Tab-separated table of C-alpha atoms in Angstrom:
chain	number	residue	atom	x	y	z
A	759	MET	CA	1.698	10.374	0.748
A	760	ALA	CA	0.628	8.315	-2.162
A	761	GLU	CA	1.404	8.911	-5.658
A	762	THR	CA	-0.945	11.114	-7.817
A	763	ILE	CA	-3.088	8.855	-9.732
A	764	PRO	CA	-5.064	9.269	-12.942
A	765	ALA	CA	-8.642	10.836	-12.358
A	766	HIS	CA	-10.360	8.729	-14.880
A	767	LEU	CA	-10.305	5.481	-13.211
A	768	PRO	CA	-13.140	2.817	-13.913
A	769	GLY	CA	-16.204	3.866	-12.406
A	770	THR	CA	-15.067	7.275	-11.313
A	771	LYS	CA	-16.403	10.687	-12.188
A	772	PRO	CA	-14.133	13.188	-14.295
A	773	ALA	CA	-11.490	15.129	-12.580
A	774	SER	CA	-13.664	18.257	-12.585
A	775	ALA	CA	-16.189	16.848	-10.170
A	776	THR	CA	-16.985	19.134	-7.256
A	777	ILE	CA	-16.965	17.341	-3.882
A	778	VAL	CA	-18.112	19.141	-0.684
A	779	LEU	CA	-16.276	18.113	2.318
A	780	ALA	CA	-17.292	18.877	5.957
A	781	GLY	CA	-14.951	18.305	8.718
A	782	ALA	CA	-11.966	19.107	6.342
A	783	THR	CA	-9.829	20.462	9.291
A	784	GLY	CA	-9.788	17.107	11.294
A	785	ALA	CA	-7.199	14.559	10.847
A	786	LEU	CA	-9.230	12.255	8.620
A	787	GLY	CA	-10.938	15.214	6.657
A	788	ARG	CA	-7.593	16.768	5.813
A	789	LEU	CA	-6.397	13.494	4.193
A	790	ILE	CA	-9.668	13.157	2.441
A	791	GLY	CA	-9.294	16.411	0.991
A	792	GLN	CA	-5.660	15.769	0.034
A	793	TYR	CA	-6.430	12.491	-1.805
A	794	LEU	CA	-9.435	14.062	-3.533
A	795	LEU	CA	-7.161	16.795	-4.906
A	796	GLN	CA	-4.671	14.336	-6.128
A	797	ARG	CA	-7.435	12.560	-8.116
A	798	GLY	CA	-8.031	15.944	-9.625
A	799	ALA	CA	-11.354	16.643	-7.886
A	800	THR	CA	-12.519	20.207	-7.065
A	801	VAL	CA	-12.643	20.304	-3.235
A	802	ARG	CA	-14.965	22.821	-1.488
A	803	ALA	CA	-14.192	22.587	2.158
A	804	LEU	CA	-16.843	23.753	4.531
A	805	ILE	CA	-15.766	24.963	7.903
A	806	ARG	CA	-17.513	26.789	10.884
A	807	PRO	CA	-17.255	30.738	11.034
A	808	GLY	CA	-14.004	31.811	12.481
A	809	SER	CA	-12.140	28.761	11.587
A	810	GLY	CA	-10.606	30.139	8.290
A	811	VAL	CA	-7.664	31.542	10.351
A	812	LYS	CA	-6.628	28.062	11.509
A	813	PRO	CA	-3.531	26.582	10.054
A	814	GLU	CA	-5.509	23.491	8.922
A	815	ALA	CA	-7.629	25.851	6.847
A	816	ALA	CA	-4.643	27.666	5.457
A	817	ALA	CA	-2.998	24.146	4.379
A	818	LEU	CA	-6.299	23.263	2.558
A	819	ARG	CA	-6.155	26.574	0.577
A	820	ASN	CA	-2.510	26.093	-0.273
A	821	GLN	CA	-3.228	22.470	-1.647
A	822	GLY	CA	-5.815	23.954	-3.868
A	823	ALA	CA	-9.091	23.477	-2.086
A	824	THR	CA	-11.711	26.279	-1.774
A	825	VAL	CA	-12.410	26.912	1.865
A	826	LEU	CA	-15.774	28.274	2.822
A	827	GLU	CA	-16.965	29.547	6.253
A	828	VAL	CA	-20.515	28.325	6.841
A	829	ASP	CA	-22.930	28.549	9.512
A	830	PHE	CA	-24.205	24.822	9.570
A	831	ASN	CA	-27.515	26.021	11.097
A	832	ASN	CA	-28.175	28.363	8.181
A	833	GLU	CA	-30.114	26.228	5.844
A	834	ALA	CA	-29.749	28.590	2.814
A	835	ALA	CA	-26.157	29.224	3.226
A	836	LEU	CA	-25.360	25.695	3.669
A	837	THR	CA	-27.596	24.730	0.525
A	838	GLU	CA	-25.903	27.327	-1.574
A	839	ALA	CA	-22.443	25.841	-0.238
A	840	CYS	CA	-23.562	22.372	-1.582
A	841	ALA	CA	-24.803	23.623	-4.921
A	842	GLY	CA	-23.407	21.811	-8.096
A	843	ALA	CA	-21.527	19.217	-6.122
A	844	ALA	CA	-21.309	15.621	-7.210
A	845	CYS	CA	-21.022	14.158	-3.680
A	846	VAL	CA	-21.059	15.423	0.001
A	847	VAL	CA	-18.541	13.952	2.116
A	848	SER	CA	-18.835	14.213	6.032
A	849	ALA	CA	-15.812	13.826	8.126
A	850	LEU	CA	-17.355	15.564	11.150
A	851	SER	CA	-16.640	14.335	14.707
A	852	GLY	CA	-18.576	14.877	17.822
A	853	LEU	CA	-21.565	13.596	19.794
A	854	HIS	CA	-25.273	13.934	19.047
A	855	ASP	CA	-25.306	17.780	18.319
A	856	VAL	CA	-22.706	17.040	15.422
A	857	ILE	CA	-23.296	13.314	14.340
A	858	VAL	CA	-27.052	13.681	14.272
A	859	ASP	CA	-28.136	17.338	14.302
A	860	THR	CA	-25.308	18.842	12.284
A	861	GLN	CA	-25.041	16.041	9.830
A	862	THR	CA	-28.973	16.229	9.414
A	863	HIS	CA	-28.596	19.744	8.417
A	864	LEU	CA	-25.906	18.987	5.948
A	865	LEU	CA	-27.949	16.257	4.509
A	866	GLN	CA	-31.072	18.502	4.095
A	867	ALA	CA	-28.934	21.087	2.384
A	868	ALA	CA	-27.385	18.315	0.058
A	869	VAL	CA	-30.912	17.133	-0.946
A	870	ALA	CA	-32.163	20.821	-1.367
A	871	ALA	CA	-29.027	21.542	-3.608
A	872	GLY	CA	-29.805	18.568	-5.718
A	873	VAL	CA	-26.476	16.700	-4.774
A	874	PRO	CA	-26.940	13.142	-5.988
A	875	ARG	CA	-24.735	11.284	-3.306
A	876	PHE	CA	-23.791	11.580	0.242
A	877	ILE	CA	-21.128	9.891	2.448
A	878	PRO	CA	-21.588	10.182	6.213
A	879	SER	CA	-18.992	10.201	8.812
A	880	ASP	CA	-19.036	6.579	9.886
A	881	TYR	CA	-15.583	5.222	9.249
A	882	SER	CA	-15.999	2.364	11.842
A	883	ILE	CA	-16.588	-1.197	12.634
A	884	ASP	CA	-19.850	-2.538	11.267
A	885	TYR	CA	-22.266	-1.010	13.794
A	886	THR	CA	-25.364	-2.320	11.722
A	887	LYS	CA	-24.491	-5.638	13.309
A	888	LEU	CA	-24.360	-4.388	16.889
A	889	PRO	CA	-27.074	-4.298	19.521
A	890	GLU	CA	-28.385	-0.967	20.429
A	891	GLY	CA	-26.709	0.553	23.687
A	892	SER	CA	-23.371	-1.534	23.166
A	893	ASN	CA	-21.555	1.725	21.824
A	894	ARG	CA	-22.693	5.166	22.412
A	895	ASN	CA	-20.689	6.720	19.355
A	896	LEU	CA	-22.019	4.086	17.001
A	897	ASP	CA	-25.564	4.413	18.206
A	898	LEU	CA	-25.228	8.004	17.091
A	899	ARG	CA	-24.250	6.847	13.604
A	900	ARG	CA	-27.068	4.277	13.627
A	901	GLU	CA	-29.541	7.092	14.500
A	902	PHE	CA	-28.399	9.335	11.695
A	903	SER	CA	-28.258	6.468	9.198
A	904	ARG	CA	-32.094	6.184	9.740
A	905	ASN	CA	-32.516	9.859	8.630
A	906	LEU	CA	-30.107	9.269	5.748
A	907	ASP	CA	-31.903	6.176	4.579
A	908	LYS	CA	-35.289	8.138	4.311
A	909	ALA	CA	-33.746	10.908	2.334
A	910	PRO	CA	-33.872	11.019	-1.395
A	911	ILE	CA	-30.246	10.901	-2.109
A	912	GLN	CA	-27.714	8.070	-2.916
A	913	ALA	CA	-25.841	7.171	0.425
A	914	THR	CA	-22.489	5.288	0.780
A	915	SER	CA	-20.978	4.620	4.172
A	916	VAL	CA	-17.395	3.592	4.409
A	917	LEU	CA	-16.552	1.062	7.186
A	918	ASN	CA	-13.001	0.327	7.961
A	919	GLY	CA	-12.941	-1.498	11.427
A	920	MET	CA	-10.309	0.314	13.706
A	921	PHE	CA	-7.784	2.782	12.840
A	922	THR	CA	-4.558	0.902	12.845
A	923	ASP	CA	-2.618	3.975	13.933
A	924	LEU	CA	-4.433	3.833	17.252
A	925	LEU	CA	-2.325	0.598	17.983
A	926	THR	CA	0.716	2.578	18.466
A	927	GLY	CA	-0.591	4.845	21.439
A	928	GLN	CA	-4.235	5.367	22.124
A	929	ALA	CA	-5.589	1.837	21.925
A	930	PRO	CA	-4.050	-0.013	25.015
A	931	VAL	CA	-3.672	-3.406	23.280
A	932	VAL	CA	0.138	-3.617	22.110
A	933	LEU	CA	2.040	-2.564	25.119
A	934	PHE	CA	5.435	-1.981	23.785
A	935	GLY	CA	7.312	-1.233	27.164
A	936	LEU	CA	5.937	-4.671	28.722
A	937	LYS	CA	6.304	-6.483	25.392
A	938	ARG	CA	2.874	-7.685	25.613
A	939	VAL	CA	-0.368	-7.803	23.548
A	940	ALA	CA	-3.268	-7.438	25.944
A	941	TYR	CA	-6.860	-8.644	25.099
A	942	TRP	CA	-9.993	-9.815	26.543
A	943	GLY	CA	-11.880	-12.985	25.175
A	944	ASP	CA	-10.442	-14.951	22.222
A	945	ALA	CA	-6.893	-14.469	20.916
A	946	TYR	CA	-7.939	-16.011	17.443
A	947	GLN	CA	-10.910	-13.613	16.840
A	948	PRO	CA	-10.431	-11.978	13.359
A	949	MET	CA	-10.705	-8.127	13.509
A	950	ASP	CA	-10.425	-5.476	11.082
A	951	PHE	CA	-7.615	-2.609	10.930
A	952	THR	CA	-7.104	0.061	8.462
A	953	THR	CA	-4.901	3.219	8.569
A	954	THR	CA	-6.464	6.559	8.904
A	955	ALA	CA	-4.628	7.390	5.359
A	956	ASN	CA	-6.010	4.187	3.656
A	957	THR	CA	-9.471	5.044	4.983
A	958	ALA	CA	-9.168	8.643	3.474
A	959	GLU	CA	-7.747	7.427	0.190
A	960	PHE	CA	-10.613	4.829	-0.171
A	961	THR	CA	-13.174	7.487	0.738
A	962	ALA	CA	-11.802	9.980	-1.814
A	963	ALA	CA	-12.133	7.267	-4.632
A	964	ALA	CA	-15.679	6.370	-3.423
A	965	ALA	CA	-16.682	10.039	-3.521
A	966	LEU	CA	-15.755	10.158	-7.227
A	967	ASP	CA	-17.427	6.878	-7.974
A	968	PRO	CA	-21.070	7.259	-8.933
A	969	THR	CA	-21.599	3.388	-8.695
A	970	THR	CA	-21.065	2.945	-5.097
A	971	PRO	CA	-23.340	0.704	-3.140
A	972	ARG	CA	-24.950	1.671	0.397
A	973	TYR	CA	-22.069	0.306	2.266
A	974	LEU	CA	-18.232	-0.188	1.360
A	975	ARG	CA	-16.116	-2.305	3.765
A	976	VAL	CA	-12.432	-2.272	3.783
A	977	ALA	CA	-9.678	-3.705	6.044
A	978	GLY	CA	-5.989	-2.764	5.539
A	979	GLU	CA	-5.301	-6.132	7.433
A	980	VAL	CA	-7.535	-8.592	9.116
A	981	ALA	CA	-5.790	-9.767	12.249
A	982	SER	CA	-6.417	-11.591	15.532
A	983	MET	CA	-4.755	-10.692	18.724
A	984	GLN	CA	-2.260	-13.513	17.969
A	985	GLY	CA	-1.713	-12.012	14.634
A	986	LEU	CA	-1.077	-8.566	16.270
A	987	GLN	CA	1.645	-10.429	18.646
A	988	GLN	CA	3.406	-11.745	15.628
A	989	ALA	CA	3.273	-8.335	13.765
A	990	ALA	CA	4.595	-6.627	16.880
A	991	SER	CA	7.575	-9.180	17.242
A	992	ALA	CA	8.332	-8.834	13.657
A	993	ALA	CA	8.112	-4.995	13.541
A	994	THR	CA	10.357	-4.386	16.783
A	995	GLY	CA	12.621	-7.450	16.738
A	996	GLU	CA	11.599	-8.146	20.102
A	997	LYS	CA	9.421	-11.245	21.398
A	998	PHE	CA	6.015	-9.996	22.371
A	999	LYS	CA	3.698	-12.419	24.268
A	1000	LEU	CA	-0.025	-12.540	24.560
A	1001	PHE	CA	-1.703	-11.489	27.831
A	1002	ARG	CA	-5.264	-12.424	28.482
A	1003	ILE	CA	-6.877	-10.136	30.979
A	1004	GLY	CA	-10.153	-12.151	31.168
A	1005	GLY	CA	-13.234	-12.904	29.350
A	1006	LEU	CA	-15.822	-10.641	27.674
A	1007	GLY	CA	-18.258	-10.651	30.463
A	1008	ALA	CA	-15.649	-9.397	32.911
A	1009	PHE	CA	-14.722	-6.752	30.394
A	1010	GLY	CA	-18.307	-5.589	30.110
A	1011	ASN	CA	-18.455	-5.144	33.877
A	1012	VAL	CA	-15.287	-3.157	33.789
A	1013	ILE	CA	-16.819	-0.872	31.263
A	1014	LYS	CA	-19.924	-0.396	33.436
A	1015	LEU	CA	-17.817	0.431	36.300
A	1016	THR	CA	-15.668	2.704	34.561
A	1017	LYS	CA	-18.522	4.665	33.056
A	1018	ALA	CA	-20.239	4.990	36.315
A	1019	LEU	CA	-17.160	6.300	38.114
A	1020	MET	CA	-16.498	9.043	35.430
A	1021	PRO	CA	-18.344	12.295	35.793
A	1022	ALA	CA	-20.605	13.232	32.690
A	1023	SER	CA	-18.723	15.233	30.114
A	1024	ASP	CA	-18.635	16.240	26.494
A	1025	ASP	CA	-15.605	14.194	25.669
A	1026	VAL	CA	-16.157	12.327	22.455
A	1027	PHE	CA	-13.680	9.702	23.349
A	1028	PRO	CA	-13.678	9.063	27.259
A	1029	PRO	CA	-11.757	5.889	28.054
A	1030	TRP	CA	-15.030	3.918	28.612
A	1031	GLN	CA	-15.794	4.648	24.830
A	1032	GLY	CA	-12.609	3.155	23.573
A	1033	MET	CA	-13.460	0.072	25.999
A	1034	GLN	CA	-16.746	-0.251	24.252
A	1035	TYR	CA	-15.197	-0.231	20.857
A	1036	LEU	CA	-12.636	-2.916	21.771
A	1037	HIS	CA	-15.329	-5.020	23.483
A	1038	ASN	CA	-17.374	-4.856	20.108
A	1039	MET	CA	-14.426	-5.795	18.188
A	1040	PHE	CA	-13.566	-8.767	20.518
A	1041	THR	CA	-17.032	-10.097	20.185
A	1042	GLY	CA	-16.541	-10.546	16.360
A	1043	LEU	CA	-19.955	-9.361	15.656
A	1044	PRO	CA	-19.038	-6.327	13.851
A	1045	LYS	CA	-16.428	-8.080	11.582
A	1046	LEU	CA	-16.692	-6.575	8.000
A	1047	ALA	CA	-17.676	-8.966	5.402
A	1048	PRO	CA	-17.330	-9.024	2.351
A	1049	LEU	CA	-14.440	-6.712	1.992
A	1050	ASP	CA	-14.326	-4.176	-0.895
A	1051	ASN	CA	-10.604	-3.561	-0.938
A	1052	ASN	CA	-10.169	-4.570	-4.550
A	1053	ARG	CA	-12.725	-1.996	-5.770
A	1054	TYR	CA	-9.841	0.505	-6.350
A	1055	PRO	CA	-6.933	-1.546	-7.149
A	1056	GLU	CA	-4.331	1.243	-7.165
A	1057	ILE	CA	-4.566	1.715	-3.304
A	1058	HIS	CA	-1.831	0.198	-1.392
A	1059	TRP	CA	-3.074	-1.249	1.915
A	1060	THR	CA	-0.815	-0.463	4.852
A	1061	SER	CA	-0.100	-3.774	7.196
A	1062	VAL	CA	-0.273	-3.646	10.900
A	1063	ARG	CA	3.308	-4.590	10.894
A	1064	GLU	CA	4.254	-1.499	8.849
A	1065	VAL	CA	2.264	0.707	11.332
A	1066	LEU	CA	3.840	-0.778	14.509
A	1067	ALA	CA	7.309	-0.553	12.897
A	1068	THR	CA	6.848	3.267	13.117
A	1069	LYS	CA	6.645	3.357	17.010
A	1070	LYS	CA	10.039	4.451	18.407
């Protein structure tokens, strides 16, 4: 956990600013809440009815957040929950019913309550540069962004590439057992990686900064597959090699086949969704530029090597 930092940083709101946080019991949301509290913000965490007994909610209370159980379909209750906030931050996770429908309810409540700023649950590669249909989950964020851009509120999206933490397990790229870094396409294509903690810390700083633009782009490290190979070798003391599986066209066909063979489900991250995300990154289209890492200079950015070194 990062050190507590002064609340009165250049361009930030005073320590007493109230931030409404939706999705506060998720992995990213909890960290955003913690970093907001470290910066002296008043955090009002919105959770669904019945979720107050969860240990994640108890942890938020113990850290100093106010936890409110709110029906996100109740416009009056949601508007009241947003009243007096300097910014509404969404860390909600889900499919269309959450990313588009629930976030739209939250957005409407923020506008009705007179909240000046809104940060949506984007936290991704730059979906604005991708063609429609190339990534289901990012298409949902694009759909919500159209609603957001029409609303009379200042919006800021935080784009961070891939969560670096996924490289130690969920993303089948660094194969520790085989000492290989597997990829499709070009081994030298630059890509963006940012830890969940760094993303949360930057989002907390942005929530308290009234001068943020429509998009903020950060990367804990910009690395190619060759860079990941070098980082894995340095982190483990073992020699990793590159393993090119095939071209991007072949990868696209594998994604289509995987999706066709899998039964329909409400899974937010089925295997083919992760494949779509990697395919997007390998193309280079959603590469983040320019980067805003220096906007809050107190943040220490965690490298890929540091993350891979935690793999036991």
